[in-house]
Amino acid sequence: MKRLEIEWRHLEKDGKTCCRCSETGKAVQIVHEKLAKELEPKGWKIVFKETILTEQEISESNSLYINGIAIENLLPNTTKSENCCDSCSDILGSPTKCRTLERNGQVFEAIPADMISEAVHKLIKSDEK
């Protein structure tokens, strides 16, 4: 059986995570459930891994890795960036920038489910070659 691991890294302090990370986490859960139904019958084991980060690791917050590869490295015309995150700022008590993705001129503060699914399918397709 082939293994597909989706790792979601996000800041958590005192049990709280920022709004954009929460939205990414919800998207990951949706994709994980769909992929399990779609791919497990085809011989894939789908694993979800959540990595909790400290405030010292904020630059890694709101990131996704698929089999160890950052999502922005799997999707065409996609780069990581950052902008001010009011939610992280509230949690940490000071102005804080949080990770975003830019794709085709659009900024995504939370990673949408369709981008996650696209990245997974691209990785699977390249693995099958």
XYZ file of N, CA and C in Angstrom:
387
model
N 0.849 -1.182 0.000
C 0.000 0.000 0.000
C 0.893 1.243 0.000
N 0.567 2.197 -0.836
C 1.311 3.454 -0.883
C 0.797 4.384 0.210
N 1.687 5.230 0.707
C 1.335 6.128 1.806
C 1.323 7.579 1.317
N 0.269 8.293 1.660
C 0.151 9.717 1.373
C -0.078 10.435 2.698
N 0.877 11.285 3.060
C 0.762 12.020 4.327
C 0.534 13.494 4.040
N -0.498 14.033 4.639
C -0.785 15.465 4.571
C -0.488 16.027 5.955
N 0.503 16.904 6.022
C 0.886 17.510 7.296
C 0.458 18.975 7.309
N -0.274 19.330 8.341
C -0.727 20.710 8.552
C 0.043 21.268 9.737
N 0.808 22.313 9.504
C 1.577 22.966 10.566
C 0.919 24.287 10.903
N 0.707 24.505 12.205
C 0.069 25.762 12.603
C 0.430 26.146 14.034
N 0.376 27.442 14.263
C 0.617 28.006 15.586
C -0.530 27.633 16.522
N -0.162 27.324 17.735
C -1.166 27.165 18.780
C -0.572 27.696 20.073
N -1.316 28.557 20.729
C -0.883 29.095 22.017
C -2.083 29.102 22.953
N -1.911 28.500 24.108
C -2.991 28.402 25.098
C -4.263 27.814 24.484
N -4.077 26.824 23.613
C -5.209 26.146 22.999
C -5.864 26.903 21.856
N -5.300 28.032 21.456
C -5.893 28.842 20.385
C -5.002 28.829 19.148
N -5.653 28.822 17.992
C -4.953 28.999 16.726
C -5.646 30.109 15.965
N -4.970 30.675 14.993
C -5.541 31.835 14.290
C -6.664 31.413 13.348
N -7.436 32.381 12.925
C -8.596 32.125 12.070
C -8.202 31.505 10.735
N -7.146 32.036 10.120
C -6.767 31.503 8.801
C -6.230 30.081 8.916
N -5.488 29.795 9.982
C -5.017 28.421 10.190
C -6.199 27.488 10.444
N -7.176 27.960 11.190
C -8.372 27.151 11.446
C -9.090 26.806 10.149
N -9.195 27.785 9.241
C -9.853 27.543 7.951
C -9.058 26.538 7.116
N -7.732 26.664 7.128
C -6.898 25.686 6.422
C -7.119 24.300 7.019
N -7.158 24.214 8.344
C -7.378 22.931 9.009
C -8.706 22.293 8.626
N -9.757 23.094 8.517
C -11.062 22.568 8.088
C -10.985 22.039 6.661
N -10.283 22.782 5.799
C -10.135 22.347 4.405
C -9.369 21.028 4.327
N -8.324 20.895 5.129
C -7.536 19.658 5.149
C -8.411 18.485 5.575
N -9.232 18.674 6.577
C -10.105 17.587 7.044
C -11.078 17.150 5.947
N -11.645 18.116 5.235
C -12.576 17.806 4.143
C -11.864 16.999 3.063
N -10.679 17.474 2.660
C -9.916 16.790 1.613
C -9.483 15.405 2.082
N -9.049 15.302 3.327
C -8.613 14.003 3.868
C -9.737 12.968 3.764
N -10.930 13.357 4.157
C -12.074 12.432 4.100
C -12.381 12.014 2.664
N -12.381 12.980 1.742
C -12.667 12.672 0.340
C -11.584 11.782 -0.260
N -10.320 12.103 0.034
C -9.221 11.317 -0.515
C -9.238 9.887 0.004
N -9.571 9.718 1.268
C -9.631 8.362 1.836
C -10.637 7.520 1.055
N -11.803 8.088 0.772
C -12.832 7.350 0.023
C -12.392 7.074 -1.412
N -11.705 8.042 -2.013
C -11.292 7.921 -3.408
C -10.063 7.038 -3.600
N -9.056 7.215 -2.744
C -7.754 6.608 -3.001
C -7.467 5.311 -2.246
N -8.069 5.127 -1.082
C -7.782 3.897 -0.341
C -8.170 2.643 -1.127
N -9.286 2.654 -1.873
C -9.586 1.472 -2.695
C -8.553 1.241 -3.812
N -7.773 2.266 -4.133
C -6.741 2.164 -5.172
C -5.365 1.851 -4.578
N -5.338 1.523 -3.270
C -4.088 1.100 -2.658
C -3.293 2.183 -1.956
N -3.926 3.295 -1.635
C -3.249 4.380 -0.921
C -3.724 4.438 0.518
N -2.796 4.607 1.431
C -3.129 4.880 2.834
C -2.981 6.385 3.022
N -4.056 7.058 3.420
C -4.063 8.505 3.580
C -3.914 8.827 5.060
N -2.855 9.574 5.388
C -2.538 9.896 6.775
C -2.579 11.408 6.963
N -3.210 11.837 8.026
C -3.234 13.258 8.387
C -2.344 13.452 9.599
N -1.462 14.430 9.514
C -0.560 14.739 10.624
C -0.698 16.230 10.944
N -0.924 16.519 12.199
C -1.025 17.907 12.664
C 0.211 18.221 13.502
N 0.923 19.264 13.115
C 2.114 19.687 13.848
C 1.837 21.043 14.472
N 1.861 21.077 15.797
C 1.612 22.311 16.550
C 2.931 23.065 16.677
N 2.900 24.335 16.320
C 4.094 25.175 16.361
C 4.028 26.178 17.511
N 5.194 26.614 17.944
C 5.287 27.657 18.964
C 5.409 29.008 18.269
N 5.345 30.070 19.051
C 5.460 31.406 18.454
C 6.830 31.637 17.826
N 7.846 30.914 18.264
C 9.172 31.034 17.646
C 9.189 30.425 16.238
N 8.199 29.596 15.936
C 8.121 28.934 14.632
C 7.024 29.531 13.742
N 6.623 30.762 14.035
C 5.495 31.397 13.351
C 5.662 31.422 11.834
N 6.885 31.490 11.344
C 7.089 31.551 9.893
C 6.641 30.268 9.194
N 6.504 29.181 9.937
C 6.048 27.908 9.382
C 4.544 27.701 9.544
N 3.905 28.606 10.288
C 2.485 28.428 10.569
C 1.648 28.555 9.298
N 0.554 27.831 9.266
C -0.382 27.820 8.143
C 0.273 27.232 6.896
N 1.033 26.155 7.090
C 1.676 25.510 5.951
C 1.209 24.063 5.834
N 1.260 23.575 4.599
C 0.881 22.193 4.311
C 1.997 21.502 3.566
N 2.239 20.269 3.953
C 3.227 19.431 3.290
C 2.555 18.136 2.885
N 2.788 17.734 1.655
C 2.225 16.492 1.154
C 3.399 15.569 0.846
N 3.482 14.503 1.625
C 4.646 13.614 1.575
C 5.943 14.406 1.690
N 5.926 15.383 2.580
C 7.124 16.165 2.874
C 7.415 17.307 1.917
N 6.574 17.493 0.920
C 6.778 18.549 -0.070
C 5.787 19.683 0.215
N 6.307 20.916 0.334
C 5.437 22.070 0.578
C 4.449 22.219 -0.577
N 3.216 22.533 -0.246
C 2.156 22.616 -1.258
C 2.511 23.594 -2.368
N 3.188 24.684 -2.026
C 3.529 25.669 -3.064
C 4.534 25.116 -4.075
N 5.251 24.067 -3.708
C 6.187 23.445 -4.638
C 5.520 22.405 -5.541
N 4.272 22.105 -5.268
C 3.528 21.150 -6.089
C 2.590 21.833 -7.079
N 2.242 23.075 -6.802
C 1.264 23.775 -7.630
C 1.940 24.807 -8.524
N 1.575 24.843 -9.801
C 2.174 25.839 -10.695
C 1.754 27.256 -10.308
N 2.644 28.187 -10.554
C 2.376 29.607 -10.312
C 1.971 29.901 -8.872
N 2.539 29.172 -7.923
C 2.187 29.335 -6.516
C 3.453 29.597 -5.710
N 3.418 30.637 -4.881
C 4.548 30.963 -4.021
C 4.035 31.273 -2.623
N 4.922 31.076 -1.649
C 4.543 31.451 -0.290
C 4.863 32.928 -0.108
N 4.080 33.560 0.739
C 4.304 34.952 1.117
C 3.771 35.112 2.532
N 3.617 36.328 2.959
C 3.053 36.569 4.288
C 2.438 37.958 4.320
N 1.512 38.126 5.239
C 0.956 39.443 5.506
C 0.527 39.498 6.967
N 0.146 40.684 7.390
C -0.246 40.883 8.784
C -1.489 40.049 9.086
N -1.444 39.351 10.196
C -2.560 38.500 10.606
C -3.099 39.022 11.938
N -4.267 39.633 11.897
C -4.869 40.171 13.120
C -5.121 39.083 14.153
N -5.514 37.915 13.688
C -5.806 36.814 14.599
C -4.546 36.356 15.332
N -3.449 36.148 14.594
C -2.172 35.785 15.238
C -1.706 36.899 16.166
N -1.887 38.136 15.728
C -1.492 39.288 16.551
C -2.234 39.285 17.880
N -3.525 38.960 17.840
C -4.316 38.877 19.079
C -3.810 37.753 19.975
N -3.515 36.607 19.381
C -3.050 35.452 20.156
C -1.692 35.725 20.782
N -0.792 36.358 20.027
C 0.579 36.565 20.497
C 0.787 37.901 21.207
N -0.178 38.804 21.081
C -0.092 40.069 21.801
C 0.813 41.115 21.155
N 1.174 40.894 19.888
C 1.973 41.888 19.166
C 1.737 41.696 17.668
N 1.990 42.747 16.874
C 1.771 42.616 15.431
C 2.549 41.426 14.867
N 1.837 40.584 14.132
C 2.423 39.336 13.645
C 2.050 39.113 12.186
N 3.027 38.684 11.413
C 2.761 38.282 10.038
C 2.579 36.776 10.001
N 1.680 36.353 9.148
C 1.374 34.936 9.010
C 1.518 34.561 7.539
N 1.795 33.305 7.322
C 2.044 32.760 5.989
C 0.793 32.793 5.121
N 0.974 33.105 3.852
C -0.088 33.057 2.849
C 0.461 32.362 1.613
N -0.399 32.073 0.680
C 0.018 31.590 -0.632
C -0.459 32.586 -1.681
N 0.366 32.792 -2.687
C -0.018 33.614 -3.828
C -0.033 32.727 -5.051
N -1.129 32.855 -5.805
C -1.265 32.051 -7.021
C -1.994 32.865 -8.078
N -1.334 33.015 -9.207
C -1.922 33.760 -10.328
C -2.444 35.125 -9.892
N -1.666 35.817 -9.064
C -2.020 37.165 -8.634
C -3.014 37.241 -7.492
N -3.472 36.118 -6.984
C -4.445 36.107 -5.889
C -3.760 35.630 -4.614
N -4.072 36.294 -3.490
C -3.511 35.926 -2.194
C -4.532 35.069 -1.444
N -4.047 33.941 -0.920
C -4.889 33.039 -0.130
C -4.358 33.034 1.292
N -5.147 33.562 2.220
C -4.739 33.562 3.630
C -4.981 32.200 4.262
N -5.995 31.511 3.816
C -6.249 30.123 4.200
C -6.105 29.301 2.930
N -5.612 28.091 3.053
C -5.405 27.255 1.879
C -6.709 26.525 1.569
N -7.284 26.788 0.398
C -8.579 26.185 0.073
C -8.478 24.696 -0.268
N -9.575 24.002 -0.056
C -9.636 22.559 -0.282
C -9.283 22.196 -1.722
N -9.722 22.977 -2.692
C -9.442 22.621 -4.082
C -7.951 22.687 -4.398
N -7.216 23.603 -3.773
C -5.772 23.665 -3.975
C -5.086 22.448 -3.340
N -5.555 22.041 -2.192
C -4.984 20.871 -1.510
C -5.207 19.629 -2.368
N -6.426 19.458 -2.835
C -6.770 18.311 -3.662
C -5.956 18.300 -4.957
N -5.807 19.458 -5.584
C -5.022 19.556 -6.814
C -3.568 19.134 -6.569
N -2.983 19.602 -5.470
C -1.599 19.266 -5.149
C -1.441 17.763 -4.914
N -2.385 17.167 -4.195
C -2.332 15.722 -3.927
C -2.411 14.944 -5.233
N -3.352 15.307 -6.079
C -3.505 14.577 -7.334
C -2.289 14.748 -8.248
N -1.680 15.903 -8.215
C -0.472 16.116 -9.007
C 0.656 15.202 -8.499
N 0.797 15.108 -7.172
C 1.823 14.252 -6.594
C 1.563 12.774 -6.918
N 0.334 12.369 -6.806
C -0.028 10.978 -7.094
C 0.238 10.651 -8.556
N -0.129 11.556 -9.441
C 0.092 11.344 -10.863
C 1.575 11.189 -11.181
N 2.417 12.022 -10.543
C 3.857 11.927 -10.792
C 4.427 10.639 -10.183
N 3.816 10.169 -9.104
C 4.281 8.931 -8.454
C 3.942 7.702 -9.303
N 2.856 7.795 -10.048
C 2.414 6.656 -10.848
C 3.207 6.503 -12.135
N 3.992 7.513 -12.501
C 4.781 7.447 -13.742
C 5.959 6.529 -13.597
